Short mmCIF file of C-alpha atoms in Angstrom, two decimals:
data_model
loop_
_atom_site.label_atom_id
_atom_site.label_comp_id
_atom_site.label_asym_id
_atom_site.label_seq_id
_atom_site.Cartn_x
_atom_site.Cartn_y
_atom_site.Cartn_z
CA MET A 30 -320.38 58.73 48.56
CA VAL A 31 -319.19 59.07 44.98
CA ALA A 32 -321.28 57.24 42.39
CA THR A 33 -319.75 54.50 40.30
CA ARG A 34 -319.29 56.01 36.86
CA ARG A 35 -316.73 56.28 34.11
CA PRO A 36 -313.78 54.35 35.56
CA SER A 37 -311.80 55.12 32.40
CA ALA A 38 -312.70 58.42 30.81
CA THR A 39 -309.57 58.58 28.64
CA SER A 40 -309.34 55.04 27.26
CA ASN A 41 -311.78 52.40 26.11
CA VAL A 42 -309.36 49.54 26.78
CA SER A 43 -311.01 48.84 30.13
CA LEU A 44 -314.41 48.95 28.43
CA GLU A 45 -313.22 46.34 25.96
CA LEU A 46 -312.23 44.11 28.86
CA ARG A 47 -315.58 44.78 30.57
CA ALA A 48 -317.42 43.75 27.40
CA TRP A 49 -315.27 40.61 27.16
CA ASN A 50 -316.07 39.76 30.77
CA ILE A 51 -319.79 40.24 30.11
CA ARG A 52 -319.61 37.85 27.16
CA ARG A 53 -317.69 35.29 29.20
CA LYS A 54 -320.13 35.41 32.14
CA ALA A 55 -323.09 35.05 29.78
CA LEU A 56 -321.52 31.96 28.19
CA LEU A 57 -320.83 30.46 31.60
CA MET A 58 -324.46 30.99 32.62
CA GLY A 59 -325.66 29.52 29.35
CA GLU A 60 -323.53 26.46 29.99
CA VAL A 61 -325.22 26.01 33.39
CA GLN A 62 -328.62 25.65 31.74
CA GLY A 63 -327.44 24.35 28.38
CA GLN A 64 -329.43 27.11 26.73
CA GLY A 65 -330.17 30.83 26.79
CA TYR A 66 -330.40 33.87 24.57
CA ILE A 67 -326.65 33.85 24.07
CA GLY A 68 -326.70 35.45 20.62
CA GLN A 69 -328.28 38.61 22.02
CA ALA A 70 -326.01 38.66 25.08
CA LEU A 71 -322.85 38.45 22.99
CA GLY A 72 -324.15 41.07 20.56
CA ILE A 73 -325.20 43.68 23.14
CA ALA A 74 -322.17 43.29 25.45
CA ASP A 75 -320.40 46.40 24.14
CA VAL A 76 -323.47 48.57 24.68
CA LEU A 77 -323.90 47.21 28.21
CA ALA A 78 -320.23 47.80 29.03
CA ALA A 79 -320.49 51.42 27.91
CA SER A 80 -323.79 51.83 29.76
CA TYR A 81 -322.60 50.61 33.16
CA PHE A 82 -318.96 51.66 33.05
CA HIS A 83 -319.19 54.95 31.20
CA ALA A 84 -322.67 56.45 31.07
CA LEU A 85 -324.75 55.44 34.08
CA GLU A 86 -324.75 57.00 37.53
CA TYR A 87 -325.35 54.30 40.15
CA ARG A 88 -324.07 52.78 43.37
CA HIS A 89 -323.40 49.08 43.13
CA GLU A 90 -323.87 48.63 46.87
CA ASP A 91 -327.21 50.48 46.87
CA PRO A 92 -329.26 49.48 43.77
CA GLU A 93 -332.24 51.56 44.97
CA TRP A 94 -330.28 54.80 45.48
CA GLU A 95 -332.80 57.51 44.63
CA ALA A 96 -330.42 59.58 42.49
CA ARG A 97 -329.40 56.64 40.29
CA ASP A 98 -329.94 56.55 36.56
CA ARG A 99 -332.58 53.94 35.77
CA PHE A 100 -331.71 51.20 33.29
CA LEU A 101 -334.82 49.42 31.99
CA LEU A 102 -334.57 46.08 30.22
CA SER A 103 -337.68 46.07 28.05
CA ILE A 104 -336.48 42.87 26.35
CA GLY A 105 -336.82 40.52 29.33
CA HIS A 106 -335.31 37.56 27.48
CA TYR A 107 -331.99 39.47 27.40
CA ALA A 108 -331.78 38.93 31.18
CA ILE A 109 -328.70 36.71 30.89
CA ALA A 110 -326.83 39.71 29.45
CA LEU A 111 -328.02 42.07 32.18
CA TYR A 112 -327.10 39.58 34.92
CA ALA A 113 -323.63 39.39 33.43
CA VAL A 114 -323.15 43.16 33.56
CA LEU A 115 -324.69 43.40 37.04
CA MET A 116 -322.11 40.85 38.22
CA GLU A 117 -319.35 42.75 36.47
CA ALA A 118 -320.56 45.95 38.18
CA GLY A 119 -320.67 44.35 41.63
CA VAL A 120 -324.44 44.57 42.04
CA LEU A 121 -324.79 40.77 41.97
CA PRO A 122 -322.15 38.42 43.43
CA GLU A 123 -320.38 36.37 40.80
CA GLU A 124 -320.80 33.31 43.02
CA GLU A 125 -324.47 33.22 42.00
CA LEU A 126 -323.57 32.61 38.37
CA GLU A 127 -324.04 28.87 38.75
CA THR A 128 -327.64 29.35 39.97
CA TYR A 129 -328.81 30.90 36.70
CA GLY A 130 -332.30 29.74 35.78
CA MET A 131 -332.63 27.39 38.73
CA ASP A 132 -335.38 27.16 41.33
CA ASP A 133 -335.06 29.91 43.98
CA SER A 134 -332.39 31.69 41.94
CA ARG A 135 -332.33 35.48 41.88
CA MET A 136 -331.62 35.17 38.16
CA PRO A 137 -334.59 33.62 36.34
CA MET A 138 -334.25 33.06 32.61
CA SER A 139 -336.51 36.05 31.89
CA GLY A 140 -335.88 39.22 33.86
CA MET A 141 -338.15 39.95 36.83
CA ALA A 142 -337.77 43.05 38.98
CA SER A 143 -339.07 41.29 42.08
CA TYR A 144 -336.23 38.75 41.97
CA THR A 145 -333.09 40.61 41.01
CA PRO A 146 -331.29 43.61 42.56
CA GLY A 147 -330.64 46.19 39.84
CA MET A 148 -333.48 44.91 37.62
CA GLU A 149 -335.76 47.95 37.37
CA ILE A 150 -338.72 46.37 35.56
CA THR A 151 -340.07 42.99 34.55
CA GLY A 152 -339.48 43.01 30.81
CA GLY A 153 -341.85 41.43 28.27
CA SER A 154 -344.38 41.03 26.88
CA LEU A 155 -342.47 43.14 24.38
CA GLY A 156 -343.45 46.70 23.63
CA HIS A 157 -344.05 47.95 27.17
CA GLY A 158 -340.60 49.15 28.21
CA LEU A 159 -340.62 52.53 26.50
CA GLY A 160 -344.03 53.40 27.92
CA ILE A 161 -342.80 52.58 31.43
CA ALA A 162 -339.66 54.62 30.76
CA VAL A 163 -341.76 57.63 29.71
CA GLY A 164 -343.71 57.41 32.96
CA MET A 165 -340.53 57.09 35.01
CA ALA A 166 -338.84 59.99 33.24
CA LEU A 167 -341.91 62.19 33.73
CA GLY A 168 -342.07 61.25 37.41
CA LEU A 169 -338.39 62.09 37.91
CA LYS A 170 -338.94 65.44 36.21
CA ARG A 171 -341.80 66.29 38.54
CA LYS A 172 -339.71 65.29 41.55
CA LYS A 173 -336.85 67.46 40.20
CA ASN A 174 -334.60 64.43 40.25
CA PRO A 175 -331.82 64.92 37.64
CA ALA A 176 -331.42 61.19 36.92
CA PHE A 177 -331.66 59.79 33.41
CA VAL A 178 -333.85 56.87 32.35
CA TYR A 179 -332.33 54.44 29.84
CA ASN A 180 -334.58 51.93 28.09
CA LEU A 181 -333.01 49.05 26.18
CA MET A 182 -335.39 47.58 23.63
CA SER A 183 -335.21 45.32 20.59
CA ASP A 184 -335.73 46.07 16.92
CA GLY A 185 -338.74 43.75 17.05
CA GLU A 186 -340.39 46.15 19.49
CA LEU A 187 -340.36 48.79 16.76
CA GLY A 188 -343.28 46.88 15.28
CA GLU A 189 -345.41 47.40 18.40
CA GLY A 190 -347.96 50.21 18.35
CA SER A 191 -347.38 50.88 22.05
CA THR A 192 -343.78 51.82 21.25
CA TRP A 193 -344.86 54.61 18.95
CA GLU A 194 -347.53 55.84 21.39
CA ALA A 195 -344.76 56.11 23.99
CA ALA A 196 -342.53 57.87 21.46
CA MET A 197 -345.20 60.53 20.87
CA SER A 198 -345.77 60.93 24.59
CA GLY A 199 -342.06 61.30 25.38
CA ALA A 200 -341.68 64.04 22.79
CA HIS A 201 -344.87 65.79 23.93
CA HIS A 202 -343.55 66.01 27.49
CA LYS A 203 -340.09 67.11 26.31
CA LEU A 204 -338.40 64.32 28.26
CA ASP A 205 -334.75 65.19 27.77
CA ASN A 206 -333.93 62.83 30.65
CA LEU A 207 -335.01 59.81 28.58
CA ILE A 208 -332.55 57.86 26.43
CA CYS A 209 -333.88 54.92 24.44
CA LEU A 210 -331.41 52.28 23.25
CA VAL A 211 -332.42 49.98 20.38
CA ASP A 212 -330.55 46.75 19.72
CA PHE A 213 -330.93 46.40 15.96
CA ASN A 214 -329.60 42.90 15.31
CA ASN A 215 -332.17 42.28 12.56
CA GLN A 216 -333.29 39.00 14.12
CA GLN A 217 -336.65 37.84 15.45
CA ALA A 218 -338.03 34.41 16.26
CA ASP A 219 -339.53 34.07 12.77
CA GLY A 220 -336.70 35.59 10.75
CA LYS A 221 -335.13 38.95 9.97
CA SER A 222 -336.82 41.93 11.62
CA THR A 223 -336.72 43.85 8.37
CA GLU A 224 -338.68 41.05 6.70
CA MET A 225 -341.29 40.69 9.46
CA LEU A 226 -342.33 44.36 9.54
CA CYS A 227 -339.85 46.80 8.08
CA SER A 228 -339.50 49.95 10.19
CA GLU A 229 -337.03 51.83 7.97
CA PRO A 230 -336.16 54.64 7.56
CA LEU A 231 -335.68 54.62 11.32
CA GLU A 232 -333.68 57.79 11.85
CA ALA A 233 -336.15 59.87 9.84
CA LYS A 234 -339.11 58.37 11.70
CA TRP A 235 -337.74 59.05 15.16
CA GLU A 236 -336.72 62.56 14.20
CA ALA A 237 -340.22 63.15 12.80
CA PHE A 238 -341.61 61.98 16.15
CA GLY A 239 -339.54 64.71 17.85
CA TRP A 240 -336.57 62.73 19.13
CA HIS A 241 -332.83 63.40 19.00
CA CYS A 242 -331.68 60.37 17.00
CA GLN A 243 -328.33 58.68 16.37
CA ARG A 244 -327.47 55.39 14.67
CA VAL A 245 -324.10 53.71 15.20
CA ASN A 246 -322.29 50.39 15.06
CA GLY A 247 -323.14 48.84 18.43
CA ASN A 248 -320.02 46.66 18.38
CA ASP A 249 -317.66 49.62 17.95
CA LEU A 250 -316.94 50.84 21.49
CA ASP A 251 -315.58 54.20 20.39
CA ALA A 252 -318.75 54.87 18.42
CA VAL A 253 -320.94 53.64 21.30
CA VAL A 254 -319.22 55.86 23.87
CA THR A 255 -319.40 58.89 21.58
CA ALA A 256 -323.12 58.29 21.04
CA PHE A 257 -323.81 58.02 24.78
CA ASP A 258 -321.94 61.26 25.42
CA ALA A 259 -323.81 63.06 22.65
CA ALA A 260 -327.16 61.80 23.96
CA ARG A 261 -326.52 63.07 27.47
CA ALA A 262 -325.11 66.38 26.25
CA ALA A 263 -327.83 67.20 23.69
CA SER A 264 -329.22 70.63 24.53
CA GLU A 265 -332.70 70.38 22.99
CA ALA A 266 -335.64 69.65 25.27
CA LYS A 267 -336.51 66.35 23.62
CA PRO A 268 -335.97 62.63 24.34
CA ARG A 269 -332.99 60.88 22.79
CA ILE A 270 -332.62 57.56 21.00
CA ILE A 271 -329.56 55.61 19.91
CA ILE A 272 -330.03 52.80 17.41
CA PHE A 273 -327.22 50.26 17.72
CA ASP A 274 -326.59 47.95 14.78
CA THR A 275 -325.17 44.82 16.41
CA ARG A 276 -324.08 41.36 15.32
CA MET A 277 -325.63 38.35 17.00
CA CYS A 278 -323.14 36.06 18.78
CA LYS A 279 -320.40 38.70 18.44
CA GLY A 280 -317.01 37.39 19.54
CA VAL A 281 -317.63 33.70 18.79
CA PRO A 282 -317.32 33.35 14.99
CA PHE A 283 -318.61 29.78 14.69
CA LEU A 284 -321.83 30.90 16.41
CA GLU A 285 -321.99 34.14 14.42
CA SER A 286 -322.16 32.08 11.24
CA ARG A 287 -325.20 30.05 12.32
CA GLU A 288 -328.27 30.61 10.17
CA ILE A 289 -330.61 30.80 13.17
CA THR A 290 -329.28 33.00 15.96
CA HIS A 291 -332.39 34.35 17.72
CA PHE A 292 -332.24 31.33 20.03
CA VAL A 293 -328.99 29.90 18.82
CA ARG A 294 -328.54 26.17 19.34
CA VAL A 295 -325.35 25.43 21.27
CA GLU A 296 -324.51 21.74 21.70
CA ALA A 297 -323.22 20.44 25.03
CA ASP A 298 -319.65 20.17 23.73
CA GLU A 299 -319.73 23.64 22.15
CA TRP A 300 -319.92 25.74 25.31
CA GLY A 301 -316.30 24.98 26.13
CA LYS A 302 -315.30 25.63 22.53
CA ALA A 303 -317.09 29.00 22.59
CA LEU A 304 -315.29 29.98 25.79
CA ALA A 305 -311.95 28.91 24.29
CA VAL A 306 -312.57 30.99 21.15
CA LEU A 307 -313.52 33.96 23.30
CA GLU A 308 -310.36 33.49 25.38
CA GLU A 309 -308.25 33.78 22.23
CA GLY A 310 -309.67 37.24 21.61
CA LYS A 311 -309.29 38.52 25.17
CA PRO A 312 -308.19 42.19 25.16
CA GLN A 313 -304.97 43.04 26.93
#
């Protein structure tokens, strides 16, 4: 059976629509609970669209297919975004959208591998995802499995010592089947990431640690797709990282302008307004 990958290799129009659908599903789930990490979901939607509909090898009907690329969500509180893309990909039924965050739901508010098909790890406490990804990538190498391991992490995790231990280990083992994705939205619970613990210059640091590094606008689908292709095609025996600069609440301007967006406050009457604004920008 052919794996689900790259439904549109010549145009990103379908990817734009996929990203729009991911944003819409995330907003609908947020409305169910009246809360959620919507800012992150809206910001990372383009990266998730390119991941699942351009880069990843997987079978939506068989989430545990051995030859699949593994997608690790280190940032467990981004689960609402991953559920949205798993629905869009056909791994989760869209009918379950209204169960988000409820008792007995397969979609708890923080991602848990034991609950959700397609959720590879239980993300958080933050800083563990890359270490798990290194272990997975090394295991796949030893099994001679050609699959890639993708690890999506936050800019806040760049301040965790465990992240840099994993970075050294990945380079030491020459894990060219490991692709780390960093959502650099410059937001943490206490303020801007760059003001909590500045990790710049990021590209130079990762290159010094022995990684193939790229940094692109994570809300520019052409740039995102090009970066994914370059990461998979890189010929050096080293792990790869793509740093995506994203905008919190992307696609809903009145939320983008909020001063606090890490856990953006959305009033009961604003969910419908956010969906209406998003509808106005729907790609053709």
